[in-house]
JSON list of C-alpha atoms and ligand atoms in Angstrom, two decimals:
[
{"chain": "A", "resi": 1, "resn": "MET", "atom": "CA", "xyz": [-5.32, -3.77, 3.91]},
{"chain": "A", "resi": 2, "resn": "SER", "atom": "CA", "xyz": [-2.98, -1.85, 1.88]},
{"chain": "A", "resi": 3, "resn": "SER", "atom": "CA", "xyz": [-4.62, 0.34, -0.53]},
{"chain": "A", "resi": 4, "resn": "GLU", "atom": "CA", "xyz": [-4.31, 2.63, 2.40]},
{"chain": "A", "resi": 5, "resn": "SER", "atom": "CA", "xyz": [-0.64, 3.03, 1.69]},
{"chain": "A", "resi": 6, "resn": "ALA", "atom": "CA", "xyz": [-1.34, 5.65, -0.92]},
{"chain": "A", "resi": 7, "resn": "GLY", "atom": "CA", "xyz": [-3.86, 8.15, 0.18]},
{"chain": "A", "resi": 8, "resn": "SER", "atom": "CA", "xyz": [-4.57, 11.44, 1.79]},
{"chain": "A", "resi": 9, "resn": "ASP", "atom": "CA", "xyz": [-1.72, 13.46, 3.16]},
{"chain": "A", "resi": 10, "resn": "THR", "atom": "CA", "xyz": [-3.94, 15.95, 4.79]},
{"chain": "A", "resi": 11, "resn": "GLN", "atom": "CA", "xyz": [-3.91, 14.69, 8.33]},
{"chain": "A", "resi": 12, "resn": "ALA", "atom": "CA", "xyz": [-0.53, 15.78, 9.52]},
{"chain": "A", "resi": 13, "resn": "GLY", "atom": "CA", "xyz": [2.22, 18.27, 9.06]},
{"chain": "A", "resi": 14, "resn": "HIS", "atom": "CA", "xyz": [2.71, 21.96, 9.57]},
{"chain": "A", "resi": 15, "resn": "PRO", "atom": "CA", "xyz": [0.88, 24.64, 7.69]},
{"chain": "A", "resi": 16, "resn": "GLY", "atom": "CA", "xyz": [3.09, 26.39, 5.21]},
{"chain": "A", "resi": 17, "resn": "GLU", "atom": "CA", "xyz": [5.29, 23.36, 4.67]},
{"chain": "A", "resi": 18, "resn": "PRO", "atom": "CA", "xyz": [3.56, 21.51, 1.88]},
{"chain": "A", "resi": 19, "resn": "HIS", "atom": "CA", "xyz": [6.45, 19.19, 1.17]},
{"chain": "A", "resi": 20, "resn": "ALA", "atom": "CA", "xyz": [7.10, 18.23, 4.75]},
{"chain": "A", "resi": 21, "resn": "GLN", "atom": "CA", "xyz": [3.38, 17.65, 5.07]},
{"chain": "A", "resi": 22, "resn": "GLU", "atom": "CA", "xyz": [3.23, 15.31, 2.10]},
{"chain": "A", "resi": 23, "resn": "GLY", "atom": "CA", "xyz": [6.32, 13.43, 3.26]},
{"chain": "A", "resi": 24, "resn": "LEU", "atom": "CA", "xyz": [4.96, 13.01, 6.75]},
{"chain": "A", "resi": 25, "resn": "GLY", "atom": "CA", "xyz": [1.52, 11.95, 5.55]},
{"chain": "A", "resi": 26, "resn": "ASN", "atom": "CA", "xyz": [3.09, 9.36, 3.32]},
{"chain": "A", "resi": 27, "resn": "ARG", "atom": "CA", "xyz": [5.27, 8.02, 6.13]},
{"chain": "A", "resi": 28, "resn": "LEU", "atom": "CA", "xyz": [2.20, 7.80, 8.35]},
{"chain": "A", "resi": 29, "resn": "ASN", "atom": "CA", "xyz": [0.41, 5.80, 5.67]},
{"chain": "A", "resi": 30, "resn": "TRP", "atom": "CA", "xyz": [3.31, 3.36, 5.49]},
{"chain": "A", "resi": 31, "resn": "LEU", "atom": "CA", "xyz": [3.44, 3.15, 9.27]},
{"chain": "A", "resi": 32, "resn": "ARG", "atom": "CA", "xyz": [-0.29, 2.48, 9.44]},
{"chain": "A", "resi": 33, "resn": "ALA", "atom": "CA", "xyz": [0.00, -0.27, 6.80]},
{"chain": "A", "resi": 34, "resn": "GLY", "atom": "CA", "xyz": [2.94, -1.76, 8.69]},
{"chain": "A", "resi": 35, "resn": "VAL", "atom": "CA", "xyz": [1.08, -1.83, 11.99]},
{"chain": "A", "resi": 36, "resn": "LEU", "atom": "CA", "xyz": [-1.94, -3.46, 10.34]},
{"chain": "A", "resi": 37, "resn": "GLY", "atom": "CA", "xyz": [0.29, -6.06, 8.66]},
{"chain": "A", "resi": 38, "resn": "ALA", "atom": "CA", "xyz": [1.97, -6.90, 11.98]},
{"chain": "A", "resi": 39, "resn": "ASN", "atom": "CA", "xyz": [-1.45, -7.12, 13.60]},
{"chain": "A", "resi": 40, "resn": "ASP", "atom": "CA", "xyz": [-2.57, -9.64, 10.95]},
{"chain": "A", "resi": 41, "resn": "GLY", "atom": "CA", "xyz": [0.59, -11.68, 11.52]},
{"chain": "A", "resi": 42, "resn": "ILE", "atom": "CA", "xyz": [0.04, -11.79, 15.28]},
{"chain": "A", "resi": 43, "resn": "VAL", "atom": "CA", "xyz": [-3.64, -12.79, 15.08]},
{"chain": "A", "resi": 44, "resn": "SER", "atom": "CA", "xyz": [-3.45, -15.40, 12.32]},
{"chain": "A", "resi": 45, "resn": "VAL", "atom": "CA", "xyz": [-0.35, -17.19, 13.53]},
{"chain": "A", "resi": 46, "resn": "ALA", "atom": "CA", "xyz": [-1.42, -17.01, 17.19]},
{"chain": "A", "resi": 47, "resn": "GLY", "atom": "CA", "xyz": [-4.64, -18.72, 16.10]},
{"chain": "A", "resi": 48, "resn": "ILE", "atom": "CA", "xyz": [-2.74, -21.39, 14.16]},
{"chain": "A", "resi": 49, "resn": "VAL", "atom": "CA", "xyz": [-0.27, -22.29, 16.91]},
{"chain": "A", "resi": 50, "resn": "MET", "atom": "CA", "xyz": [-2.95, -22.26, 19.61]},
{"chain": "A", "resi": 51, "resn": "GLY", "atom": "CA", "xyz": [-5.07, -24.58, 17.46]},
{"chain": "A", "resi": 52, "resn": "VAL", "atom": "CA", "xyz": [-2.24, -27.07, 17.10]},
{"chain": "A", "resi": 53, "resn": "ALA", "atom": "CA", "xyz": [-1.29, -26.66, 20.77]},
{"chain": "A", "resi": 54, "resn": "GLY", "atom": "CA", "xyz": [-4.89, -27.58, 21.64]},
{"chain": "A", "resi": 55, "resn": "ALA", "atom": "CA", "xyz": [-4.41, -30.89, 19.86]},
{"chain": "A", "resi": 56, "resn": "THR", "atom": "CA", "xyz": [-0.88, -31.82, 20.89]},
{"chain": "A", "resi": 57, "resn": "THR", "atom": "CA", "xyz": [1.77, -30.87, 23.43]},
{"chain": "A", "resi": 58, "resn": "GLU", "atom": "CA", "xyz": [4.63, -31.87, 21.10]},
{"chain": "A", "resi": 59, "resn": "ARG", "atom": "CA", "xyz": [6.80, -28.96, 20.04]},
{"chain": "A", "resi": 60, "resn": "GLY", "atom": "CA", "xyz": [7.60, -30.28, 16.53]},
{"chain": "A", "resi": 61, "resn": "PRO", "atom": "CA", "xyz": [4.11, -30.02, 15.01]},
{"chain": "A", "resi": 62, "resn": "ILE", "atom": "CA", "xyz": [3.53, -26.67, 16.70]},
{"chain": "A", "resi": 63, "resn": "LEU", "atom": "CA", "xyz": [6.77, -25.30, 15.26]},
{"chain": "A", "resi": 64, "resn": "ILE", "atom": "CA", "xyz": [5.95, -26.57, 11.76]},
{"chain": "A", "resi": 65, "resn": "ALA", "atom": "CA", "xyz": [2.44, -25.15, 11.90]},
{"chain": "A", "resi": 66, "resn": "GLY", "atom": "CA", "xyz": [3.72, -21.78, 13.13]},
{"chain": "A", "resi": 67, "resn": "VAL", "atom": "CA", "xyz": [6.41, -21.52, 10.46]},
{"chain": "A", "resi": 68, "resn": "ALA", "atom": "CA", "xyz": [4.05, -22.69, 7.70]},
{"chain": "A", "resi": 69, "resn": "GLY", "atom": "CA", "xyz": [1.47, -20.13, 8.82]},
{"chain": "A", "resi": 70, "resn": "LEU", "atom": "CA", "xyz": [4.12, -17.41, 8.92]},
{"chain": "A", "resi": 71, "resn": "VAL", "atom": "CA", "xyz": [5.45, -18.17, 5.43]},
{"chain": "A", "resi": 72, "resn": "ALA", "atom": "CA", "xyz": [2.02, -18.67, 3.85]},
{"chain": "A", "resi": 73, "resn": "GLY", "atom": "CA", "xyz": [0.63, -15.54, 5.46]},
{"chain": "A", "resi": 74, "resn": "ALA", "atom": "CA", "xyz": [3.63, -13.40, 4.52]},
{"chain": "A", "resi": 75, "resn": "LEU", "atom": "CA", "xyz": [3.49, -14.56, 0.88]},
{"chain": "A", "resi": 76, "resn": "SER", "atom": "CA", "xyz": [-0.25, -14.14, 0.70]},
{"chain": "A", "resi": 77, "resn": "MET", "atom": "CA", "xyz": [0.04, -10.60, 2.09]},
{"chain": "A", "resi": 78, "resn": "ALA", "atom": "CA", "xyz": [2.79, -9.78, -0.40]},
{"chain": "A", "resi": 79, "resn": "ALA", "atom": "CA", "xyz": [0.80, -11.14, -3.35]},
{"chain": "A", "resi": 80, "resn": "GLY", "atom": "CA", "xyz": [-2.40, -9.37, -2.28]},
{"chain": "A", "resi": 81, "resn": "GLU", "atom": "CA", "xyz": [-0.56, -6.11, -1.76]},
{"chain": "A", "resi": 82, "resn": "TYR", "atom": "CA", "xyz": [1.27, -6.41, -5.07]},
{"chain": "A", "resi": 83, "resn": "VAL", "atom": "CA", "xyz": [-1.96, -6.97, -6.99]},
{"chain": "A", "resi": 84, "resn": "SER", "atom": "CA", "xyz": [-3.87, -4.20, -5.26]},
{"chain": "A", "resi": 85, "resn": "VAL", "atom": "CA", "xyz": [-1.12, -1.57, -5.53]},
{"chain": "A", "resi": 86, "resn": "SER", "atom": "CA", "xyz": [-0.37, -2.52, -9.17]},
{"chain": "A", "resi": 87, "resn": "THR", "atom": "CA", "xyz": [-4.00, -2.09, -10.10]},
{"chain": "A", "resi": 88, "resn": "GLN", "atom": "CA", "xyz": [-4.15, 1.26, -8.39]},
{"chain": "A", "resi": 89, "resn": "ARG", "atom": "CA", "xyz": [-0.89, 2.34, -10.01]},
{"chain": "A", "resi": 90, "resn": "ASP", "atom": "CA", "xyz": [-2.04, 1.32, -13.51]},
{"chain": "A", "resi": 91, "resn": "ALA", "atom": "CA", "xyz": [-5.22, 3.31, -13.02]},
{"chain": "A", "resi": 92, "resn": "GLU", "atom": "CA", "xyz": [-3.28, 6.35, -11.80]},
{"chain": "A", "resi": 93, "resn": "LEU", "atom": "CA", "xyz": [-0.74, 6.16, -14.62]},
{"chain": "A", "resi": 94, "resn": "SER", "atom": "CA", "xyz": [-3.43, 5.92, -17.27]},
{"chain": "A", "resi": 95, "resn": "LEU", "atom": "CA", "xyz": [-5.28, 8.91, -15.80]},
{"chain": "A", "resi": 96, "resn": "LEU", "atom": "CA", "xyz": [-2.02, 10.87, -15.81]},
{"chain": "A", "resi": 97, "resn": "ASP", "atom": "CA", "xyz": [-1.35, 9.90, -19.44]},
{"chain": "A", "resi": 98, "resn": "GLN", "atom": "CA", "xyz": [-4.77, 11.05, -20.45]},
{"chain": "A", "resi": 99, "resn": "GLU", "atom": "CA", "xyz": [-4.30, 14.33, -18.59]},
{"chain": "A", "resi": 100, "resn": "ARG", "atom": "CA", "xyz": [-0.92, 14.91, -20.25]},
{"chain": "A", "resi": 101, "resn": "GLN", "atom": "CA", "xyz": [-2.50, 14.36, -23.65]},
{"chain": "A", "resi": 102, "resn": "GLU", "atom": "CA", "xyz": [-5.42, 16.68, -22.90]},
{"chain": "A", "resi": 103, "resn": "LEU", "atom": "CA", "xyz": [-3.01, 19.40, -21.78]},
{"chain": "A", "resi": 104, "resn": "GLU", "atom": "CA", "xyz": [-1.18, 19.12, -25.08]},
{"chain": "A", "resi": 105, "resn": "GLU", "atom": "CA", "xyz": [-4.26, 18.99, -27.26]},
{"chain": "A", "resi": 106, "resn": "MET", "atom": "CA", "xyz": [-6.52, 21.53, -25.59]},
{"chain": "A", "resi": 107, "resn": "PRO", "atom": "CA", "xyz": [-4.55, 23.73, -23.20]},
{"chain": "A", "resi": 108, "resn": "GLU", "atom": "CA", "xyz": [-7.23, 26.42, -23.09]},
{"chain": "A", "resi": 109, "resn": "GLU", "atom": "CA", "xyz": [-10.06, 24.13, -22.05]},
{"chain": "A", "resi": 110, "resn": "GLU", "atom": "CA", "xyz": [-7.71, 22.66, -19.47]},
{"chain": "A", "resi": 111, "resn": "TYR", "atom": "CA", "xyz": [-6.87, 26.12, -18.16]},
{"chain": "A", "resi": 112, "resn": "ASP", "atom": "CA", "xyz": [-10.59, 26.92, -17.79]},
{"chain": "A", "resi": 113, "resn": "GLU", "atom": "CA", "xyz": [-11.13, 23.61, -16.08]},
{"chain": "A", "resi": 114, "resn": "LEU", "atom": "CA", "xyz": [-8.36, 24.32, -13.56]},
{"chain": "A", "resi": 115, "resn": "ALA", "atom": "CA", "xyz": [-9.69, 27.81, -12.86]},
{"chain": "A", "resi": 116, "resn": "GLY", "atom": "CA", "xyz": [-13.18, 26.32, -12.41]},
{"chain": "A", "resi": 117, "resn": "LEU", "atom": "CA", "xyz": [-11.91, 23.74, -9.93]},
{"chain": "A", "resi": 118, "resn": "LEU", "atom": "CA", "xyz": [-10.11, 26.44, -7.93]},
{"chain": "A", "resi": 119, "resn": "GLU", "atom": "CA", "xyz": [-13.25, 28.54, -7.94]},
{"chain": "A", "resi": 120, "resn": "GLY", "atom": "CA", "xyz": [-15.14, 25.49, -6.68]},
{"chain": "A", "resi": 121, "resn": "LYS", "atom": "CA", "xyz": [-12.70, 25.34, -3.76]},
{"chain": "A", "resi": 122, "resn": "GLY", "atom": "CA", "xyz": [-13.83, 28.81, -2.74]},
{"chain": "A", "resi": 123, "resn": "LEU", "atom": "CA", "xyz": [-11.62, 31.26, -4.62]},
{"chain": "A", "resi": 124, "resn": "SER", "atom": "CA", "xyz": [-13.17, 34.29, -6.31]},
{"chain": "A", "resi": 125, "resn": "PRO", "atom": "CA", "xyz": [-13.29, 34.00, -10.14]},
{"chain": "A", "resi": 126, "resn": "GLU", "atom": "CA", "xyz": [-10.51, 36.59, -10.56]},
{"chain": "A", "resi": 127, "resn": "LEU", "atom": "CA", "xyz": [-8.22, 35.00, -8.02]},
{"chain": "A", "resi": 128, "resn": "ALA", "atom": "CA", "xyz": [-8.97, 31.53, -9.40]},
{"chain": "A", "resi": 129, "resn": "ARG", "atom": "CA", "xyz": [-7.81, 32.63, -12.87]},
{"chain": "A", "resi": 130, "resn": "GLU", "atom": "CA", "xyz": [-4.76, 34.29, -11.40]},
{"chain": "A", "resi": 131, "resn": "VAL", "atom": "CA", "xyz": [-3.80, 31.15, -9.45]},
{"chain": "A", "resi": 132, "resn": "ALA", "atom": "CA", "xyz": [-4.54, 28.96, -12.47]},
{"chain": "A", "resi": 133, "resn": "THR", "atom": "CA", "xyz": [-2.25, 31.14, -14.59]},
{"chain": "A", "resi": 134, "resn": "GLU", "atom": "CA", "xyz": [0.62, 30.88, -12.13]},
{"chain": "A", "resi": 135, "resn": "LEU", "atom": "CA", "xyz": [0.16, 27.14, -11.64]},
{"chain": "A", "resi": 136, "resn": "THR", "atom": "CA", "xyz": [0.01, 26.60, -15.40]},
{"chain": "A", "resi": 137, "resn": "GLU", "atom": "CA", "xyz": [3.19, 28.60, -15.92]},
{"chain": "A", "resi": 138, "resn": "HIS", "atom": "CA", "xyz": [4.95, 26.79, -13.12]},
{"chain": "A", "resi": 139, "resn": "ASP", "atom": "CA", "xyz": [3.99, 23.17, -13.82]},
{"chain": "A", "resi": 140, "resn": "ALA", "atom": "CA", "xyz": [0.65, 22.68, -15.52]},
{"chain": "A", "resi": 141, "resn": "PHE", "atom": "CA", "xyz": [0.83, 18.91, -15.44]},
{"chain": "A", "resi": 142, "resn": "SER", "atom": "CA", "xyz": [1.47, 18.60, -11.69]},
{"chain": "A", "resi": 143, "resn": "ALA", "atom": "CA", "xyz": [-1.22, 21.17, -10.95]},
{"chain": "A", "resi": 144, "resn": "HIS", "atom": "CA", "xyz": [-3.81, 19.23, -12.96]},
{"chain": "A", "resi": 145, "resn": "ALA", "atom": "CA", "xyz": [-2.69, 15.90, -11.52]},
{"chain": "A", "resi": 146, "resn": "GLU", "atom": "CA", "xyz": [-3.02, 17.13, -7.95]},
{"chain": "A", "resi": 147, "resn": "ILE", "atom": "CA", "xyz": [-6.05, 19.41, -8.16]},
{"chain": "A", "resi": 148, "resn": "GLU", "atom": "CA", "xyz": [-8.12, 17.56, -10.76]},
{"chain": "A", "resi": 149, "resn": "LEU", "atom": "CA", "xyz": [-7.12, 13.94, -10.11]},
{"chain": "A", "resi": 150, "resn": "GLY", "atom": "CA", "xyz": [-5.81, 14.06, -6.54]},
{"chain": "A", "resi": 151, "resn": "ILE", "atom": "CA", "xyz": [-2.63, 12.28, -7.64]},
{"chain": "A", "resi": 152, "resn": "ASP", "atom": "CA", "xyz": [0.90, 13.40, -6.83]},
{"chain": "A", "resi": 153, "resn": "PRO", "atom": "CA", "xyz": [2.79, 12.29, -9.97]},
{"chain": "A", "resi": 154, "resn": "ASP", "atom": "CA", "xyz": [6.07, 12.12, -8.02]},
{"chain": "A", "resi": 155, "resn": "ASP", "atom": "CA", "xyz": [4.58, 9.86, -5.41]},
{"chain": "A", "resi": 156, "resn": "ILE", "atom": "CA", "xyz": [3.06, 6.81, -7.09]},
{"chain": "A", "resi": 157, "resn": "THR", "atom": "CA", "xyz": [3.36, 3.79, -4.80]},
{"chain": "A", "resi": 158, "resn": "ASN", "atom": "CA", "xyz": [5.72, 1.11, -6.04]},
{"chain": "A", "resi": 159, "resn": "PRO", "atom": "CA", "xyz": [3.96, -2.31, -5.90]},
{"chain": "A", "resi": 160, "resn": "TRP", "atom": "CA", "xyz": [7.18, -4.22, -5.13]},
{"chain": "A", "resi": 161, "resn": "GLN", "atom": "CA", "xyz": [7.98, -1.93, -2.25]},
{"chain": "A", "resi": 162, "resn": "ALA", "atom": "CA", "xyz": [4.46, -2.24, -0.88]},
{"chain": "A", "resi": 163, "resn": "ALA", "atom": "CA", "xyz": [4.56, -6.05, -1.23]},
{"chain": "A", "resi": 164, "resn": "LEU", "atom": "CA", "xyz": [7.90, -6.30, 0.56]},
{"chain": "A", "resi": 165, "resn": "ALA", "atom": "CA", "xyz": [6.77, -3.99, 3.35]},
{"chain": "A", "resi": 166, "resn": "SER", "atom": "CA", "xyz": [3.61, -5.93, 4.14]},
{"chain": "A", "resi": 167, "resn": "MET", "atom": "CA", "xyz": [5.50, -9.23, 3.94]},
{"chain": "A", "resi": 168, "resn": "LEU", "atom": "CA", "xyz": [7.99, -7.95, 6.52]},
{"chain": "A", "resi": 169, "resn": "ALA", "atom": "CA", "xyz": [5.30, -6.48, 8.74]},
{"chain": "A", "resi": 170, "resn": "PHE", "atom": "CA", "xyz": [3.34, -9.75, 8.77]},
{"chain": "A", "resi": 171, "resn": "THR", "atom": "CA", "xyz": [6.52, -11.73, 9.50]},
{"chain": "A", "resi": 172, "resn": "VAL", "atom": "CA", "xyz": [7.46, -9.55, 12.47]},
{"chain": "A", "resi": 173, "resn": "GLY", "atom": "CA", "xyz": [3.97, -9.99, 13.93]},
{"chain": "A", "resi": 174, "resn": "ALA", "atom": "CA", "xyz": [3.87, -13.73, 13.24]},
{"chain": "A", "resi": 175, "resn": "LEU", "atom": "CA", "xyz": [7.23, -14.34, 14.93]},
{"chain": "A", "resi": 176, "resn": "LEU", "atom": "CA", "xyz": [5.82, -13.35, 18.33]},
{"chain": "A", "resi": 177, "resn": "PRO", "atom": "CA", "xyz": [3.34, -16.21, 18.88]},
{"chain": "A", "resi": 178, "resn": "THR", "atom": "CA", "xyz": [5.61, -18.67, 17.02]},
{"chain": "A", "resi": 179, "resn": "LEU", "atom": "CA", "xyz": [8.42, -17.99, 19.49]},
{"chain": "A", "resi": 180, "resn": "THR", "atom": "CA", "xyz": [6.43, -17.75, 22.71]},
{"chain": "A", "resi": 181, "resn": "ILE", "atom": "CA", "xyz": [4.50, -20.98, 22.10]},
{"chain": "A", "resi": 182, "resn": "LEU", "atom": "CA", "xyz": [7.86, -22.81, 21.82]},
{"chain": "A", "resi": 183, "resn": "LEU", "atom": "CA", "xyz": [9.36, -21.39, 25.04]},
{"chain": "A", "resi": 184, "resn": "PRO", "atom": "CA", "xyz": [10.74, -24.09, 27.30]},
{"chain": "A", "resi": 185, "resn": "VAL", "atom": "CA", "xyz": [8.47, -23.11, 30.17]},
{"chain": "A", "resi": 186, "resn": "HIS", "atom": "CA", "xyz": [5.54, -24.86, 31.77]},
{"chain": "A", "resi": 187, "resn": "HIS", "atom": "CA", "xyz": [2.83, -22.30, 31.09]},
{"chain": "A", "resi": 188, "resn": "ARG", "atom": "CA", "xyz": [3.82, -21.40, 27.56]},
{"chain": "A", "resi": 189, "resn": "LEU", "atom": "CA", "xyz": [0.20, -21.27, 26.34]},
{"chain": "A", "resi": 190, "resn": "TRP", "atom": "CA", "xyz": [-0.58, -18.61, 28.92]},
{"chain": "A", "resi": 191, "resn": "VAL", "atom": "CA", "xyz": [2.67, -16.82, 28.15]},
{"chain": "A", "resi": 192, "resn": "THR", "atom": "CA", "xyz": [1.58, -16.76, 24.51]},
{"chain": "A", "resi": 193, "resn": "VAL", "atom": "CA", "xyz": [-1.89, -15.46, 25.36]},
{"chain": "A", "resi": 194, "resn": "VAL", "atom": "CA", "xyz": [-0.43, -12.68, 27.51]},
{"chain": "A", "resi": 195, "resn": "ALA", "atom": "CA", "xyz": [2.22, -11.74, 24.93]},
{"chain": "A", "resi": 196, "resn": "VAL", "atom": "CA", "xyz": [-0.34, -11.69, 22.11]},
{"chain": "A", "resi": 197, "resn": "VAL", "atom": "CA", "xyz": [-2.81, -9.63, 24.14]},
{"chain": "A", "resi": 198, "resn": "ALA", "atom": "CA", "xyz": [-0.07, -7.14, 25.04]},
{"chain": "A", "resi": 199, "resn": "ALA", "atom": "CA", "xyz": [1.12, -6.89, 21.43]},
{"chain": "A", "resi": 200, "resn": "LEU", "atom": "CA", "xyz": [-2.43, -6.43, 20.12]},
{"chain": "A", "resi": 201, "resn": "ALA", "atom": "CA", "xyz": [-3.01, -3.73, 22.71]},
{"chain": "A", "resi": 202, "resn": "CYS", "atom": "CA", "xyz": [0.07, -1.93, 21.29]},
{"chain": "A", "resi": 203, "resn": "THR", "atom": "CA", "xyz": [-0.91, -2.30, 17.62]},
{"chain": "A", "resi": 204, "resn": "GLY", "atom": "CA", "xyz": [-4.51, -1.30, 18.39]},
{"chain": "A", "resi": 205, "resn": "TRP", "atom": "CA", "xyz": [-3.33, 1.73, 20.33]},
{"chain": "A", "resi": 206, "resn": "ILE", "atom": "CA", "xyz": [-0.86, 2.84, 17.62]},
{"chain": "A", "resi": 207, "resn": "SER", "atom": "CA", "xyz": [-3.30, 2.44, 14.75]},
{"chain": "A", "resi": 208, "resn": "ALA", "atom": "CA", "xyz": [-5.98, 4.33, 16.67]},
{"chain": "A", "resi": 209, "resn": "ARG", "atom": "CA", "xyz": [-3.53, 7.16, 17.40]},
{"chain": "A", "resi": 210, "resn": "LEU", "atom": "CA", "xyz": [-2.49, 7.27, 13.74]},
{"chain": "A", "resi": 211, "resn": "GLY", "atom": "CA", "xyz": [-6.14, 7.50, 12.70]},
{"chain": "A", "resi": 212, "resn": "TYR", "atom": "CA", "xyz": [-7.08, 9.97, 15.46]},
{"chain": "A", "resi": 213, "resn": "ALA", "atom": "CA", "xyz": [-9.61, 7.52, 16.87]},
{"chain": "A", "resi": 214, "resn": "ASP", "atom": "CA", "xyz": [-10.30, 6.72, 20.52]},
{"chain": "A", "resi": 215, "resn": "PRO", "atom": "CA", "xyz": [-7.42, 4.41, 21.57]},
{"chain": "A", "resi": 216, "resn": "ARG", "atom": "CA", "xyz": [-9.28, 2.71, 24.43]},
{"chain": "A", "resi": 217, "resn": "ARG", "atom": "CA", "xyz": [-12.03, 1.32, 22.25]},
{"chain": "A", "resi": 218, "resn": "ALA", "atom": "CA", "xyz": [-9.57, 0.34, 19.51]},
{"chain": "A", "resi": 219, "resn": "VAL", "atom": "CA", "xyz": [-7.41, -1.51, 22.04]},
{"chain": "A", "resi": 220, "resn": "LEU", "atom": "CA", "xyz": [-10.42, -3.34, 23.47]},
{"chain": "A", "resi": 221, "resn": "ARG", "atom": "CA", "xyz": [-11.74, -4.38, 20.07]},
{"chain": "A", "resi": 222, "resn": "ASN", "atom": "CA", "xyz": [-8.33, -5.47, 18.84]},
{"chain": "A", "resi": 223, "resn": "VAL", "atom": "CA", "xyz": [-7.52, -7.48, 21.97]},
{"chain": "A", "resi": 224, "resn": "ALA", "atom": "CA", "xyz": [-10.98, -9.06, 22.03]},
{"chain": "A", "resi": 225, "resn": "GLY", "atom": "CA", "xyz": [-10.69, -10.09, 18.37]},
{"chain": "A", "resi": 226, "resn": "GLY", "atom": "CA", "xyz": [-7.30, -11.73, 18.87]},
{"chain": "A", "resi": 227, "resn": "PHE", "atom": "CA", "xyz": [-8.32, -13.41, 22.11]},
{"chain": "A", "resi": 228, "resn": "PHE", "atom": "CA", "xyz": [-11.45, -14.79, 20.46]},
{"chain": "A", "resi": 229, "resn": "ALA", "atom": "CA", "xyz": [-9.38, -16.15, 17.52]},
{"chain": "A", "resi": 230, "resn": "MET", "atom": "CA", "xyz": [-7.01, -17.96, 19.91]},
{"chain": "A", "resi": 231, "resn": "LEU", "atom": "CA", "xyz": [-9.88, -19.32, 22.00]},
{"chain": "A", "resi": 232, "resn": "VAL", "atom": "CA", "xyz": [-11.79, -20.68, 19.00]},
{"chain": "A", "resi": 233, "resn": "THR", "atom": "CA", "xyz": [-8.78, -22.35, 17.35]},
{"chain": "A", "resi": 234, "resn": "PHE", "atom": "CA", "xyz": [-7.67, -23.77, 20.70]},
{"chain": "A", "resi": 235, "resn": "LEU", "atom": "CA", "xyz": [-11.13, -25.29, 21.26]},
{"chain": "A", "resi": 236, "resn": "VAL", "atom": "CA", "xyz": [-11.23, -26.67, 17.72]},
{"chain": "A", "resi": 237, "resn": "GLY", "atom": "CA", "xyz": [-7.73, -28.12, 18.15]},
{"chain": "A", "resi": 238, "resn": "SER", "atom": "CA", "xyz": [-8.64, -29.63, 21.52]},
{"chain": "A", "resi": 239, "resn": "ALA", "atom": "CA", "xyz": [-11.81, -31.17, 20.09]},
{"chain": "A", "resi": 240, "resn": "LEU", "atom": "CA", "xyz": [-9.94, -32.70, 17.15]},
{"chain": "A", "resi": 241, "resn": "GLY", "atom": "CA", "xyz": [-7.11, -33.89, 19.43]},
{"chain": "A", "resi": 242, "resn": "GLY", "atom": "CA", "xyz": [-9.59, -35.30, 21.97]},
{"chain": "A", "resi": 243, "resn": "ALA", "atom": "CA", "xyz": [-11.50, -37.08, 19.20]},
{"chain": "A", "resi": 244, "resn": "GLY", "atom": "CA", "xyz": [-8.28, -38.86, 18.26]},
{"chain": "A", "resi": 245, "resn": "VAL", "atom": "CA", "xyz": [-8.04, -37.24, 14.83]},
{"chain": "A", "resi": 246, "resn": "VAL", "atom": "CA", "xyz": [-4.44, -36.24, 15.45]},
{"chain": "B", "resi": 301, "resn": "ZN", "atom": "ZN1", "xyz": [-7.04, 18.85, -16.60]}
]
């Protein structure tokens, strides 16, 4: 899910405030990753506890399954995120190194390249050279990193931070079905279904809003997916429980 954490900053912010825009875009990316992580936690652990609840009414096994699913899922998310962000970071750092070296070894070719890229964005040749000159005088390396490579050298995602964030997001989501399925009430399965559906409606709505998509369809898809997961695991659990496997 995560490689989304580092990405385009172009969707939000106010014109004329490049830094605020970058900061906001980055926060939105983190928020989006967090919502998706929580969504994963809700769906997978709801499926696990409903499956066990289909096989047994005892609270002990349900609690153990829920906690094991929470811990395993959170660690798996963290490991996956760590690997994916590290790989992306290594690639970005090596591109930046190469660019730094090229700027040292052949500054004139690099200047022409920058002017050419600016011209390709729609500037007239004269203006492109003027802008390239000012950018080169100001901070040639950052200009090349951003315009040529699309990388902000001051904003490389930290893999540990990304891993921790998705671990936390998954855990928050996973806690919901783990807690509701253990409530000391008679209809706790239905309480869990309702709570999960409501939570998935929220995460679907938020992630659609963050991506400027139609929230109604996103909510429907997200709720249907989670409901289907709970239904299937519950039926599998019931079948195994009924067959005397448990
Ligand atoms: Zn360059």
